[in-house]
Structure formats: C-alpha cells, structure tokens
Coordinates of C-alpha atoms and ligand atoms in Angstrom, one line a residue:
M1 CA -13.8 26.3 -4.4
M2 CA -16.5 29.1 -5.1
T3 CA -13.8 31.2 -5.4
A4 CA -12.0 29.2 -7.5
Y5 CA -15.4 28.7 -9.6
L6 CA -15.7 32.6 -10.3
Q7 CA -12.1 33.4 -11.1
S8 CA -12.0 30.4 -13.8
A9 CA -12.8 30.6 -17.4
Y10 CA -13.7 27.0 -18.0
R11 CA -16.1 24.7 -16.0
I12 CA -15.5 21.0 -16.5
T13 CA -18.5 18.6 -15.3
L14 CA -17.6 15.5 -14.8
A15 CA -20.2 12.5 -15.3
S16 CA -19.9 10.9 -11.9
E17 CA -17.3 11.3 -8.4
V18 CA -15.4 8.3 -10.5
D19 CA -15.4 9.4 -14.1
L20 CA -11.8 9.0 -14.1
E21 CA -11.7 8.9 -17.8
G22 CA -14.1 11.9 -18.2
W23 CA -11.2 13.6 -16.1
R24 CA -8.6 12.1 -18.0
D25 CA -10.3 13.3 -21.6
H26 CA -10.2 16.9 -20.7
A27 CA -7.4 17.2 -18.7
R28 CA -5.7 16.1 -22.0
R29 CA -7.8 18.5 -24.3
L30 CA -7.0 21.2 -21.6
L31 CA -3.2 20.7 -21.5
Q32 CA -3.1 20.7 -25.4
A33 CA -4.9 23.9 -25.7
G34 CA -2.4 25.3 -23.2
I35 CA -5.3 26.1 -20.6
A36 CA -3.6 26.7 -17.3
P37 CA -5.1 25.1 -14.0
D38 CA -6.0 28.4 -12.4
Q39 CA -8.4 28.9 -15.6
V40 CA -10.3 25.7 -14.8
S41 CA -12.9 24.8 -12.3
W42 CA -14.1 21.2 -12.2
T43 CA -17.4 19.7 -10.4
I44 CA -19.5 16.8 -10.9
A45 CA -23.0 16.4 -12.6
G46 CA -26.0 17.3 -10.5
R47 CA -23.8 18.3 -7.8
C48 CA -25.4 21.6 -6.8
E49 CA -25.5 22.3 -2.9
A50 CA -28.7 23.4 -1.3
G51 CA -28.9 27.3 -1.4
E52 CA -25.8 27.6 -4.0
L53 CA -26.7 29.6 -6.8
D54 CA -27.0 28.5 -10.4
L55 CA -23.8 30.0 -11.9
S56 CA -23.8 31.2 -15.5
P57 CA -22.2 28.8 -17.9
K58 CA -18.7 29.1 -18.5
A59 CA -17.1 29.0 -21.9
A60 CA -17.0 26.0 -23.9
L61 CA -13.7 24.0 -24.4
P62 CA -12.3 25.5 -27.5
E63 CA -12.2 23.3 -30.6
Q64 CA -8.8 21.4 -31.2
N65 CA -7.0 21.9 -33.9
S66 CA -5.0 19.6 -35.3
E67 CA -1.8 20.7 -34.3
Q68 CA -3.2 20.7 -30.6
I69 CA -4.3 17.0 -31.1
A70 CA -0.8 15.8 -32.2
R71 CA 1.0 17.7 -28.8
P72 CA 2.4 14.8 -26.9
V73 CA 1.0 14.9 -23.3
R74 CA 4.1 14.0 -21.2
I75 CA 3.3 12.0 -17.7
S76 CA 5.5 9.1 -16.6
K77 CA 3.3 6.1 -15.6
T78 CA 4.2 6.2 -11.9
L79 CA 2.4 10.1 -11.8
L80 CA -0.5 8.8 -14.1
S81 CA -1.3 5.8 -11.4
L82 CA -0.7 7.9 -8.7
I83 CA -3.4 10.1 -10.0
N84 CA -5.6 7.3 -10.5
T85 CA -5.3 6.4 -7.2
A86 CA -5.8 10.2 -5.7
L87 CA -8.5 10.5 -7.6
L88 CA -10.9 8.1 -5.6
H89 CA -10.2 10.3 -2.8
S90 CA -13.2 12.5 -1.4
N91 CA -12.3 15.7 -1.2
E92 CA -13.5 17.8 -3.9
D93 CA -10.5 19.6 -4.9
R94 CA -8.6 16.5 -5.8
F95 CA -9.4 17.0 -10.0
D96 CA -8.0 20.4 -9.5
L97 CA -5.2 19.0 -7.9
A98 CA -4.5 16.9 -10.2
Y99 CA -4.9 18.9 -13.4
R100 CA -2.5 21.6 -11.7
I101 CA 0.2 18.9 -11.1
L102 CA -0.1 17.3 -15.2
Y103 CA 0.1 20.8 -16.3
R104 CA 3.0 21.6 -13.9
A105 CA 4.8 17.8 -15.3
Q106 CA 4.8 19.0 -18.4
S107 CA 7.7 22.1 -17.7
V108 CA 9.0 20.1 -14.5
P109 CA 10.6 16.8 -15.5
G110 CA 10.8 14.4 -12.3
L111 CA 8.1 16.4 -10.7
H112 CA 6.6 13.5 -9.2
L113 CA 9.7 12.4 -7.6
N114 CA 10.2 15.7 -5.9
P115 CA 9.0 14.7 -2.1
A116 CA 9.2 18.0 -1.0
D117 CA 6.6 19.4 -3.8
A118 CA 3.8 20.6 -1.8
D119 CA 1.0 19.5 -4.7
M120 CA 3.2 15.8 -5.0
L121 CA 2.8 15.7 -1.2
K122 CA -1.3 16.3 -1.3
L123 CA -1.7 13.9 -4.3
N124 CA 0.9 11.4 -2.5
R125 CA -1.4 12.1 1.0
Y126 CA -4.7 11.5 -1.0
A127 CA -3.3 8.2 -2.6
K128 CA -2.3 6.9 0.4
A129 CA -5.9 7.5 2.2
V130 CA -7.6 5.7 -0.9
R131 CA -5.3 2.6 -0.7
R132 CA -5.6 2.5 3.1
D133 CA -9.3 2.8 2.5
I134 CA -9.6 -0.2 0.0
H135 CA -7.2 -2.3 2.4
K136 CA -9.9 -1.7 5.0
M137 CA -12.8 -2.4 2.9
H138 CA -10.5 -5.7 1.4
A139 CA -10.7 -6.8 5.1
F140 CA -13.8 -5.7 6.5
V141 CA -16.4 -6.2 4.1
R142 CA -18.6 -9.1 6.0
F143 CA -21.6 -11.1 4.3
R144 CA -25.2 -12.1 5.2
K145 CA -26.4 -15.1 3.7
I146 CA -29.7 -13.7 2.5
G147 CA -30.9 -17.3 0.6
E148 CA -30.2 -19.2 -2.2
S149 CA -31.2 -19.7 -5.8
E150 CA -30.9 -22.2 -8.4
G151 CA -28.0 -24.1 -6.2
R152 CA -26.2 -20.9 -5.4
E153 CA -25.8 -19.3 -2.2
Q154 CA -26.3 -15.3 -1.8
F155 CA -24.9 -12.6 0.4
V156 CA -25.2 -9.3 1.0
S157 CA -23.0 -6.6 2.7
W158 CA -23.0 -3.1 3.8
F159 CA -20.1 -1.2 4.2
E160 CA -19.1 2.6 4.2
P161 CA -15.9 3.7 2.9
D162 CA -14.2 6.7 3.3
H163 CA -13.7 7.2 -0.7
H164 CA -15.0 6.8 -4.1
I165 CA -13.8 3.2 -4.1
T166 CA -16.7 1.1 -4.3
E167 CA -16.1 0.2 -8.0
A168 CA -11.8 0.2 -7.4
V169 CA -12.6 -3.0 -5.2
A170 CA -15.1 -5.1 -7.2
P171 CA -12.5 -7.0 -9.2
F172 CA -10.6 -7.9 -5.6
F173 CA -14.4 -9.5 -4.2
C174 CA -14.8 -11.2 -7.9
K175 CA -11.8 -13.3 -7.5
R176 CA -12.0 -13.8 -3.6
F177 CA -16.0 -14.9 -3.5
T178 CA -16.4 -16.1 -7.3
G179 CA -18.2 -19.0 -6.2
M180 CA -21.2 -17.4 -4.2
D181 CA -23.6 -14.5 -5.4
W182 CA -23.0 -11.3 -3.9
L183 CA -24.2 -7.8 -3.1
I184 CA -22.3 -4.9 -1.3
V185 CA -24.0 -1.8 -0.6
T186 CA -22.5 1.5 0.2
P187 CA -24.2 4.9 0.8
E188 CA -22.9 5.8 -2.4
A189 CA -22.7 2.9 -4.7
S190 CA -23.8 -0.7 -4.9
I191 CA -21.7 -3.9 -6.6
A192 CA -23.2 -7.1 -7.2
W193 CA -21.5 -10.3 -8.4
D194 CA -23.8 -13.5 -10.1
G195 CA -21.2 -15.9 -10.5
D196 CA -20.3 -14.3 -14.3
K197 CA -21.0 -10.7 -14.2
L198 CA -20.2 -8.0 -12.2
S199 CA -22.7 -4.9 -12.0
V200 CA -23.0 -1.3 -10.7
G201 CA -26.2 0.3 -9.1
P202 CA -27.1 2.7 -7.0
G203 CA -26.1 3.5 -3.4
G204 CA -28.6 2.4 -0.5
S205 CA -28.6 2.6 3.5
K206 CA -27.5 0.4 6.3
D207 CA -31.3 -0.8 6.6
D208 CA -31.5 -2.2 3.0
V209 CA -29.4 -4.9 4.2
P210 CA -30.4 -7.7 6.7
Q211 CA -28.5 -7.9 9.9
D212 CA -28.7 -11.8 11.4
D213 CA -27.0 -14.7 9.3
V214 CA -25.4 -17.6 8.9
V215 CA -22.2 -17.1 8.1
E216 CA -21.4 -14.7 11.4
A217 CA -21.2 -17.9 13.5
E218 CA -18.0 -19.0 11.3
W219 CA -16.3 -15.6 11.7
R220 CA -16.6 -15.6 15.6
T221 CA -15.4 -18.6 15.6
Y222 CA -12.5 -18.3 13.2
Y223 CA -11.7 -14.8 15.0
A224 CA -11.8 -16.0 18.6
N225 CA -9.3 -19.0 17.4
I226 CA -6.9 -16.3 15.8
F227 CA -7.0 -13.9 18.2
N228 CA -3.6 -14.1 20.6
P229 CA -4.0 -12.3 23.7
A230 CA -0.2 -12.2 23.8
R231 CA -0.1 -10.1 21.2
V232 CA -2.7 -7.5 22.1
K233 CA -2.0 -3.5 21.0
I234 CA -4.9 -1.7 21.3
N235 CA -3.6 1.2 19.2
A236 CA -2.4 -1.1 16.5
M237 CA -5.7 -2.5 16.5
K238 CA -7.9 0.6 16.5
S239 CA -5.5 2.0 13.7
E240 CA -5.8 -1.4 11.7
M241 CA -9.3 -2.3 12.5
P242 CA -11.0 1.1 13.3
M243 CA -13.9 1.5 15.7
K244 CA -15.5 2.7 13.1
Y245 CA -15.6 -0.6 11.5
W246 CA -16.7 -3.0 14.7
K247 CA -20.3 -2.0 14.5
N248 CA -20.3 -4.1 11.3
L249 CA -18.3 -7.0 12.4
P250 CA -20.0 -10.0 13.6
E251 CA -17.0 -10.6 15.9
S252 CA -16.9 -7.2 16.9
D253 CA -19.1 -7.8 20.0
L254 CA -16.0 -10.3 20.9
I255 CA -13.4 -8.5 21.6
P256 CA -14.1 -6.6 25.0
Q257 CA -14.4 -10.5 26.3
L258 CA -11.4 -11.6 24.8
L259 CA -9.6 -8.4 25.7
E260 CA -10.6 -9.6 29.4
Q261 CA -9.3 -13.3 29.0
A262 CA -5.9 -11.3 27.8
G263 CA -5.6 -10.1 31.4
T264 CA -4.9 -13.3 32.5
R265 CA -1.8 -13.8 30.0
V266 CA -0.2 -10.2 31.9
G267 CA 2.4 -12.0 32.2
A268 CA 3.3 -12.3 28.4
M269 CA 2.4 -8.9 27.6
V270 CA 4.8 -7.6 30.6
S271 CA 7.4 -9.5 29.1
Q272 CA 7.2 -8.4 25.7
A273 CA 6.9 -4.8 26.8
Q274 CA 9.9 -5.5 28.6
D275 CA 11.4 -7.0 25.5
D276 CA 10.4 -3.9 23.4
L277 CA 11.9 -1.8 26.6
L278 CA 15.2 -4.0 26.2
V279 CA 15.6 -3.4 22.6
N280 CA 15.5 0.1 22.4
H281 CA 18.1 0.3 25.6
Q282 CA 20.1 -2.2 23.6
H283 CA 20.4 0.6 20.7
G284 CA 21.2 3.3 23.0
V285 CA 17.7 4.9 21.9
A286 CA 15.8 6.5 24.3
N287 CA 12.5 7.8 23.2
A288 CA 13.4 11.3 23.2
N289 CA 15.9 9.8 20.8
I290 CA 13.5 9.2 18.0
P291 CA 15.2 10.2 14.5
E292 CA 13.3 12.6 12.6
S293 CA 14.5 11.6 9.5
L294 CA 16.6 8.6 7.3
D295 CA 19.7 10.3 7.6
Q296 CA 19.7 11.1 11.1
L297 CA 18.4 7.2 11.4
Y298 CA 21.4 6.0 9.4
D299 CA 23.8 8.0 11.2
M300 CA 22.7 7.0 14.8
L301 CA 22.9 3.1 13.4
E302 CA 26.4 4.0 12.0
Q303 CA 27.3 5.1 15.8
Q304 CA 25.9 1.6 17.5
T305 CA 28.7 -0.1 19.6
D306 CA 26.7 -2.9 19.8
A307 CA 25.9 -3.7 16.5
P308 CA 26.8 -7.8 15.5
M309 CA 30.3 -7.2 13.6
E310 CA 31.8 -10.5 13.6
K311 CA 31.8 -11.3 10.1
F312 CA 30.1 -8.3 9.1
S313 CA 31.5 -5.8 6.7
D314 CA 31.9 -2.2 8.6
R315 CA 29.7 -0.5 5.9
L316 CA 26.0 0.0 6.7
V317 CA 24.6 -0.2 3.2
R318 CA 21.4 2.5 3.5
G319 CA 17.7 2.5 2.1
T320 CA 17.2 4.5 -0.8
G321 CA 14.1 6.0 -2.3
P322 CA 11.6 9.0 -1.8
I323 CA 9.9 9.3 1.5
N324 CA 6.4 8.0 1.2
A325 CA 7.0 5.7 -1.5
D326 CA 3.7 3.6 -2.4
I327 CA 5.9 0.8 -1.6
M328 CA 9.1 -0.7 0.2
L329 CA 10.8 -3.3 -0.8
V330 CA 12.8 -4.9 2.1
G331 CA 15.6 -7.5 1.2
E332 CA 17.8 -9.8 3.2
Q333 CA 20.9 -7.8 3.5
P334 CA 23.3 -6.2 1.2
G335 CA 25.5 -8.8 -1.2
D336 CA 29.1 -8.2 -2.4
Q337 CA 28.2 -5.7 -4.9
E338 CA 26.0 -3.5 -2.6
D339 CA 28.5 -3.2 -0.2
L340 CA 31.1 -2.2 -2.5
Q341 CA 29.0 0.4 -4.2
G342 CA 27.0 1.3 -0.8
M343 CA 23.3 0.9 -2.5
P344 CA 20.9 -2.1 -2.1
F345 CA 20.3 -4.3 -5.0
V346 CA 22.9 -3.2 -7.4
G347 CA 24.3 -6.7 -7.9
P348 CA 23.1 -9.8 -9.7
A349 CA 19.6 -10.0 -7.7
G350 CA 19.1 -6.8 -8.1
Q351 CA 19.4 -6.7 -11.6
L352 CA 16.7 -9.5 -11.6
L353 CA 14.8 -7.6 -9.7
D354 CA 14.9 -4.5 -11.8
R355 CA 13.7 -7.0 -14.8
A356 CA 10.5 -8.0 -12.7
L357 CA 10.0 -4.5 -11.7
E358 CA 10.3 -3.3 -15.2
Q359 CA 7.5 -6.1 -16.3
V360 CA 5.2 -5.2 -14.2
Q361 CA 5.9 -1.2 -14.7
L362 CA 6.8 -0.4 -11.3
D363 CA 9.6 2.1 -11.5
R364 CA 12.2 1.2 -9.2
Q365 CA 12.9 5.1 -8.6
A366 CA 9.9 5.1 -7.1
L367 CA 10.0 2.8 -4.5
F368 CA 11.9 2.6 -1.3
L369 CA 14.6 -0.5 -1.3
T370 CA 16.0 -1.5 1.7
N371 CA 17.2 -4.4 3.6
A372 CA 16.2 -6.2 7.0
V373 CA 20.2 -6.7 8.3
K374 CA 22.3 -3.2 7.1
R375 CA 25.5 -4.8 6.4
F376 CA 26.9 -7.8 4.4
K377 CA 28.0 -10.7 6.2
F378 CA 30.3 -12.9 4.7
T379 CA 33.0 -15.6 4.9
R380 CA 36.6 -15.2 3.0
R381 CA 37.4 -18.1 0.3
G382 CA 40.6 -16.6 -1.1
K383 CA 39.6 -13.5 -2.5
R384 CA 36.0 -13.8 -2.6
R385 CA 33.6 -12.9 0.0
L386 CA 30.5 -15.6 -0.1
H387 CA 27.4 -14.5 1.7
E388 CA 26.4 -15.7 4.6
T389 CA 22.7 -15.7 5.8
P390 CA 22.0 -13.6 9.0
N391 CA 21.1 -15.7 12.2
V392 CA 18.1 -14.3 14.2
G393 CA 19.4 -12.3 16.7
E394 CA 21.2 -10.6 14.0
I395 CA 17.9 -9.9 12.2
N396 CA 16.1 -9.2 15.5
Y397 CA 19.1 -6.9 16.2
Y398 CA 18.4 -4.7 13.0
R399 CA 14.4 -5.0 13.4
W400 CA 13.9 -1.5 15.3
W401 CA 15.7 0.0 12.6
V402 CA 13.7 -1.1 9.9
E403 CA 10.5 -0.5 11.8
Q404 CA 11.9 2.9 11.9
E405 CA 12.3 3.5 8.0
I406 CA 8.6 2.2 7.9
R407 CA 7.5 4.9 10.3
L408 CA 9.6 7.6 8.2
V409 CA 9.2 6.5 4.8
N410 CA 5.3 5.7 5.5
P411 CA 4.8 3.3 2.2
G412 CA 1.3 2.1 1.3
L413 CA 2.7 -1.2 1.3
V414 CA 5.9 -3.0 2.4
V415 CA 7.1 -6.2 0.7
A416 CA 9.5 -8.7 2.1
L417 CA 11.8 -10.6 -0.5
G418 CA 12.5 -13.9 1.5
A419 CA 12.5 -15.6 4.4
T420 CA 14.7 -13.0 6.2
A421 CA 12.9 -9.9 5.6
A422 CA 9.6 -11.8 6.3
R423 CA 11.1 -12.7 9.9
C424 CA 12.2 -9.3 10.5
L425 CA 8.4 -7.8 9.3
T426 CA 6.5 -10.6 11.4
G427 CA 8.9 -11.1 14.3
K428 CA 8.3 -15.1 13.5
A429 CA 9.7 -18.0 11.1
V430 CA 7.3 -17.7 8.0
K431 CA 6.6 -20.0 5.5
I432 CA 6.6 -18.1 2.3
S433 CA 4.3 -20.7 0.0
R434 CA 1.6 -19.8 3.0
Y435 CA 1.3 -16.3 2.9
R436 CA 2.9 -15.4 -0.5
G437 CA 0.0 -14.0 -2.9
E438 CA -2.3 -11.8 -0.2
I439 CA -2.0 -8.7 1.0
L440 CA -1.7 -9.1 5.1
P441 CA -2.0 -6.7 8.0
G442 CA 1.6 -5.5 9.0
K443 CA 2.7 -5.6 12.4
A444 CA 2.9 -1.6 12.5
G445 CA -0.6 -1.3 10.4
Q446 CA 1.1 -1.2 7.3
P447 CA -0.1 -3.6 4.6
L448 CA 2.6 -6.1 3.9
L449 CA 3.4 -8.5 1.0
I450 CA 5.0 -11.6 1.3
T451 CA 7.3 -13.2 -1.5
V452 CA 10.6 -15.0 -2.2
H453 CA 13.9 -13.3 -2.8
P454 CA 15.2 -13.1 -6.1
S455 CA 18.9 -14.8 -5.3
Y456 CA 16.1 -17.9 -4.5
L457 CA 15.5 -17.6 -8.3
L458 CA 18.8 -16.9 -9.4
R459 CA 20.1 -20.5 -7.5
I460 CA 17.1 -22.7 -9.1
P461 CA 19.3 -25.0 -10.9
D462 CA 17.1 -26.2 -14.1
E463 CA 15.7 -23.4 -16.4
Q464 CA 12.1 -24.6 -16.5
G465 CA 12.4 -24.5 -12.7
R466 CA 13.5 -21.0 -12.8
Q467 CA 11.1 -19.7 -15.1
V468 CA 7.9 -21.3 -13.2
E469 CA 9.5 -19.7 -9.9
Y470 CA 10.2 -16.2 -11.8
A471 CA 7.0 -16.2 -12.9
K472 CA 5.5 -16.4 -9.4
F473 CA 7.6 -13.6 -8.2
V474 CA 6.2 -11.7 -11.5
R475 CA 2.5 -12.4 -10.2
D476 CA 3.2 -11.1 -6.8
L477 CA 5.0 -8.0 -7.5
Q478 CA 1.9 -7.6 -10.2
L479 CA -0.1 -7.6 -7.2
A480 CA 1.9 -5.0 -5.2
A481 CA 1.7 -2.8 -8.1
D482 CA -2.2 -3.5 -8.4
F483 CA -2.7 -3.0 -4.7
S484 CA -0.6 0.6 -5.1
S485 CA -2.6 1.8 -7.8
P486 CA -6.0 0.1 -8.1
G487 CA -8.1 0.8 -11.2
Ligands
LIG501 N1 20.2 -8.9 -1.7 C1 19.5 -8.2 -0.8 O1 18.8 -8.9 0.3 N2 19.7 -7.0 -0.4 C2 20.6 -6.2 -1.3 O2 20.4 -5.6 -0.9 C3 21.3 -7.2 -2.5 C4 20.8 -8.2 -2.6

C-alpha cells in the first residue's frame, strides 16, 4: 500500500469504508480524465496507522472540461453490481482493484466474463466472501430482549462481521423484523429500527449488549427441534455455522449434547455413509478420481455405463456459464430443443426464463445454467417426443454429478427451478410453496433458493393465473439478484 501511495500522483480520500458513492464519483472522474490506475491511490478519511508518516498532499484532481464530462463510461450492469458487492470487502486494496478493472473494462469488452483474468478472479473472490458474510449475518444474528416501550418490544444484538456489510444487511432485518424495535451493534457500525425509520450509528463493543434474555429460550427449543442427528455433518456444520459465531448463539451450548445423542443414532449415520460410498461406487468414481474441471466431469459422466438410459436420449446436455458464476440455476432436465441443440434452456421454458431474468436485470451470460438430470427423458408420440418426468432413482443417480458441478463452479447462490431440482439439491421431496421466497442453507453449505420451474408457468391455462404466478417467479429471481449483489 505504501509503495503504491508513494508512486501515485493522485490520492483519493473516501468518507468511510462504505463510501461506495464516493468511489463511483471519483472513479468516473478519473476515468473521464484518462488517469491510469497506477497514478491513483485510495484511502479512507481518518485512516492513519500509528507511526505512519503524514504524507504530503497529492495533486488535486484536474477540473473536468465539458468534453470529459460527456465522455461515456462503459460498464455492464453485472460488473457494476459485482464491484458494488466486492467494495464491501475488508481488504484495503479493493478500491484500487475495482478502479483497475473499471479502467481496463473500457478497452477490453467482456472483461468480466473472462474467468482466467487475475483481477476478475480476485474481484469475484471478494464478492463471494462478502455474500457469504451477509448470509452468515442473516442467519446468526440473535436478538436479546431488553424491554418494552409504548407497546413495542425492544431487542438488541451483537454481531462481528468479517466485512463492511452492516449497512448492506439492514433492509433484510427491517423486512424480517418489522414489528419490533431492534438495534444491531457491530464493532464498526450499529443499525437501529423503530418500526418506521432505520438509523445508522457508530460501532460498539460486545459489553454494550446485555447477555441474558427471554427470546433465547425460544431459540433453544426451536433449535433442539430442528436438529436432526442423522444428518450431522460436522464439517458442513462448521462451515455453515463457523465456530466463531457459536459463542453468540443461545443454542450453541446445546450442540455438544445434541451431538452426543446423535451417537445413539450411529446406525443411521453409518448407513448414510454407506449410501454415499455406494453412490460414488455406482459412478465408478474413486476418491482419487474426483474431476478437476467441468469438462472432465462431463466427459466422465458421458462414459458411465450404469446411467439410466431407457427412455432417455443418448445426448448429455452439459451446463453452461462461467466458473465462479454468482448464481447457478438448476432446472429439471433438458427438453426436446435442449437435446437437439445440446444446450440448457434454449426451448420455450428457456425463453420464458430469459424474459424473467431480463426483468430483474440478471445477465444470462453471467449465470451458470444446468439441470438436475442431464439427459432428456421422453416418450415417442408419432414424430413428437413428449417430456417425461424423471423418477426418484434417476434424480438420485445424477445428484453426485450436480454436487460436483456446484463444487467446481462454486456459485454464491444455487437456485432450484422446480420440484426435481429441489429434490436433487435437498435430497428430499420439497413443497415449493413452503420454501420459496427465502434463502436457505444448501446441503453443501452454499445458499439455496427454491422456486418454480418456468415450464410450470407455461402450463397454467388461464391468462390471469399465469400472470400472477409469473410475477411470483420474477419476485423470486429478484431475491436471487438482490442476494447476489446487495446494496
Ligand atoms: N427445462 C429444464 O429443466 N431444463 C432445460 O434445460 C430446459 C427445459
């Protein structure tokens, strides 16, 4: 940082760690003046490490002339929202990185779609860490009741995020806990809601927040009820609920006890482990042979001789989209058109999906699209091939392969389109209406959103009903978009 500062001609001071608007304004002006990234260093007002020299002021930004003001700044919506998310990361180099990418994007169209670009890899990594932090804060803030005033209950909570996300998560808590007064204190900022207005204040310390409460008892009962010992996966649990958060959770001291009780269900766990082993064996995939790329994964799957083939097309339809995509959409299985063209979601359901994606400003090219079942299952009627729904065994067969896709693409959010995808991703039959509209913890630790399949919308006979359901579908996709690029 220091070297960058000494070599740069312009020092930009932002008002705060989350002064995204300040960054955008300055970045635009710098860009319009043609100032290269290595001429700029970024800092935050008041940030001065102990012992740091008081460095001499840098050149002021040149006044813009009218030609510069009119100069367009090229940036896709996808890249802009990715930058907005990544700028909440705690690493000090994020502002330099984002300006460098913005500068380069002016002369390299589609830069953000290049999965091998080192800057983009870093930006994606930052955005992903921020999204994960947001997900944790949504899941692990626990309120403690401190009293009541004018008929409204009042709650406080202490949380320590890794990144600068406190303000970004505020709308989520306003929506979720509209009916109560609450204050969330973090080391960097606090946010408060009084049922009408949201306020942002300075950070605090854990000691500011009382430790005992009334709500804890409810959380503990709830947690003990939902805890399923047969499903215990300590590693997944630790990654989904990192131990760092355990100390703030009222239910955390129940965990050792519940784990111990889980021992009595060890038979179930062993048989689960045996099932997993069986699945791997079924696919002839020894641990040493875990695929390292998507191409390798699909090549391996194409060579499996035990895949269900009766009623299925021979053609395997591979997933498409960038590695590290923010969002992975998982459909049911390829349809007639997808089978003919070898691409997911290119038929009528795909066209409807495209329309909805466009409406929520999600760029299809930036998403990873795939299916729970990788081949088209059909019955022949004359010249036509009619879709047939895959059965549970067929869905289970492909599950391991979908899990490998998720591991390799590493999306920030997986969206299950329809019941088949939901079953594949949760391992059980799922009632969509019960789970849609909220971000759930996915099996492998990645956040999961469940919604309907677009072809369900195409099958609704009356126009009005179709419109209502389509609007709900768009709302779910909007949630996916907001989750992927908050703020
Ligand atoms: N339906 C799906 O589930 N996937 C496709 O790829 C096309 C239609």
